[in-house]
């Protein structure tokens, strides 16, 4: 990397970054370096080595008189007196007691919400400056995160920078954190930096402060640096926004290629939420023409997105129920008194399977309702001896099925399954659903080879809606997650650690249930869309974790229970985007060719 001469002292760290980012970060270093000072400006401590003889001088106490001078006193007393009067006697001069600077420098970073975004650029620059400062003084450099008490890291290279970027947390620094830091004193610590927000508790070991804040007016950052009882205020100029984003998101290489797809045919509709396939590898969005668009979702942000598959609208009738099985869009089309089954993963289903439409009281799916009913399939494409079933949950909470016999020549049979079903989810070859009646909610499981569903668990309380997450429910062991809505704002979420009651703000929409991050305890929490439809967050019993913020309202949002993926549709610009629930990189983003992207 070619660096200007003033940036050479920090080459060791700047060379770790992408070539285009070294000089912009170097400008931050040049602004901060004059106010940091050298390590010998830290509070001095006496040298532990004993004081010895450092020189021969002509003045001093007679206890330090050289032996050769005492010889004059014995042999030539008059000469001794003359030499004493003329200041010619020689004494042993002691070595000065050196005040050495601190041999250890510690930097404690606040990784909480007040320091997210632009302040983390200052964190990065201060990390490099303090590491180099300790290196010049022959001292050790260690760093830690205030929200992780007692954990100090000695690494200061690329791995340390990655860990510093990944340490962000929604948790504020508390007095309990500081008490734990104070309970583990570090021997010989005379230089300890607190880098973060000005308000909040600070550990007692801290000797210098670097308070970072975004000013209300103007650009850049305001840095208040307090060291040796002196405070300096610095207006820190930041790199261009695109460079700043790359420093925080892709510091060691170029960002992954754009995941945006241009839809030259078909335009996504905003009428209903997108549907994921089992496993989350594909997602389908309804189209404005009445058909559907099936997108392939890459496994990582670095993998290319596949070409979308367009499913045209039916020539007659409309789609009543639909699901995605691998890359195929399966649908039930209603026309007059006949239902047509298309795209289901079975050779016996074929392309021409149809059945008479059941009476309205047995299957409630009025034409033109504007959304697809939840649809499931139990069976196997290679199975020739098992009964296969297409299962649908209608708008009256009735779970119904169409059974396909082993013989292709037999007609499909309609079978009512359950009533009062408040939620269903398919995990591989099994369907799990919740049935609420008689003041309790029962969890039922239906395997493909079973004749009918069986009850595997029961929860007290009448429910209005149920959401599954994580994986299949294991009965009393409670291996997975489930959330049950009791009224408009009160939910009960259950995981392997037990049940919790959660309250949701008025007007907010609950879209799914997921396990909170490990730093938040890993307990079950609700995926919630706020009333303004601009913010998606995880609401748990102890804390709230922001998942997604959007300047424009989110028209539709879909959450996949098994794979933990998130898909949303925006209206301005009109896009379909997919990412991991707790990720930050887009896995896929599709936009209509004529959509306005301003």
mmCIF file of C-alpha atoms in Angstrom, residues 258-269 283 285 293-298 305-310 567-571 573-579 586-597:
data_model
loop_
_atom_site.group_PDB
_atom_site.id
_atom_site.type_symbol
_atom_site.label_atom_id
_atom_site.label_comp_id
_atom_site.label_asym_id
_atom_site.label_seq_id
_atom_site.Cartn_x
_atom_site.Cartn_y
_atom_site.Cartn_z
ATOM 1 C CA UNK A 258 -24.896 -6.022 -5.409
ATOM 2 C CA UNK A 259 -27.709 -8.465 -4.699
ATOM 3 C CA UNK A 260 -30.219 -6.410 -6.690
ATOM 4 C CA UNK A 261 -32.170 -8.153 -9.415
ATOM 5 C CA UNK A 262 -33.986 -6.224 -12.119
ATOM 6 C CA UNK A 263 -37.397 -7.695 -12.931
ATOM 7 C CA UNK A 264 -37.943 -7.091 -16.623
ATOM 8 C CA UNK A 265 -41.179 -9.039 -16.519
ATOM 9 C CA UNK A 266 -43.656 -9.095 -13.705
ATOM 10 C CA UNK A 267 -44.083 -6.664 -10.856
ATOM 11 C CA UNK A 268 -44.470 -7.654 -7.170
ATOM 12 C CA UNK A 269 -47.798 -6.989 -5.515
ATOM 13 C CA UNK A 283 -39.555 -17.192 -1.518
ATOM 14 C CA UNK A 285 -44.326 -12.922 -3.937
ATOM 15 C CA UNK A 293 -42.774 -14.548 -8.739
ATOM 16 C CA UNK A 294 -40.512 -17.187 -7.142
ATOM 17 C CA UNK A 295 -37.044 -15.978 -6.074
ATOM 18 C CA UNK A 296 -34.024 -18.097 -5.215
ATOM 19 C CA UNK A 297 -32.426 -17.020 -1.913
ATOM 20 C CA UNK A 298 -28.615 -17.522 -1.792
ATOM 21 C CA UNK A 305 -28.861 -14.710 -6.706
ATOM 22 C CA UNK A 306 -30.562 -16.969 -9.246
ATOM 23 C CA UNK A 307 -32.950 -15.873 -11.952
ATOM 24 C CA UNK A 308 -36.528 -15.474 -10.666
ATOM 25 C CA UNK A 309 -39.254 -17.778 -11.983
ATOM 26 C CA UNK A 310 -42.512 -16.222 -13.166
ATOM 27 C CA UNK A 567 -38.468 -10.972 3.512
ATOM 28 C CA UNK A 568 -40.076 -7.578 3.074
ATOM 29 C CA UNK A 569 -41.696 -5.598 0.275
ATOM 30 C CA UNK A 570 -41.334 -1.817 0.094
ATOM 31 C CA UNK A 571 -43.480 0.543 -1.912
ATOM 32 C CA UNK A 573 -38.958 2.029 -4.246
ATOM 33 C CA UNK A 574 -40.912 -1.147 -4.986
ATOM 34 C CA UNK A 575 -38.542 -3.923 -3.936
ATOM 35 C CA UNK A 576 -38.521 -7.451 -2.546
ATOM 36 C CA UNK A 577 -35.591 -7.972 -0.135
ATOM 37 C CA UNK A 578 -34.393 -10.986 1.871
ATOM 38 C CA UNK A 579 -31.835 -11.292 4.664
ATOM 39 C CA UNK A 586 -28.926 -8.568 1.993
ATOM 40 C CA UNK A 587 -29.163 -12.068 0.567
ATOM 41 C CA UNK A 588 -31.379 -10.924 -2.305
ATOM 42 C CA UNK A 589 -33.050 -7.724 -3.510
ATOM 43 C CA UNK A 590 -35.354 -7.564 -6.557
ATOM 44 C CA UNK A 591 -36.853 -4.450 -8.131
ATOM 45 C CA UNK A 592 -39.164 -3.941 -11.078
ATOM 46 C CA UNK A 593 -37.434 -2.447 -14.107
ATOM 47 C CA UNK A 594 -39.678 0.617 -14.277
ATOM 48 C CA UNK A 595 -39.756 1.206 -10.499
ATOM 49 C CA UNK A 596 -38.621 4.580 -9.242
ATOM 50 C CA UNK A 597 -35.412 4.215 -7.232
#
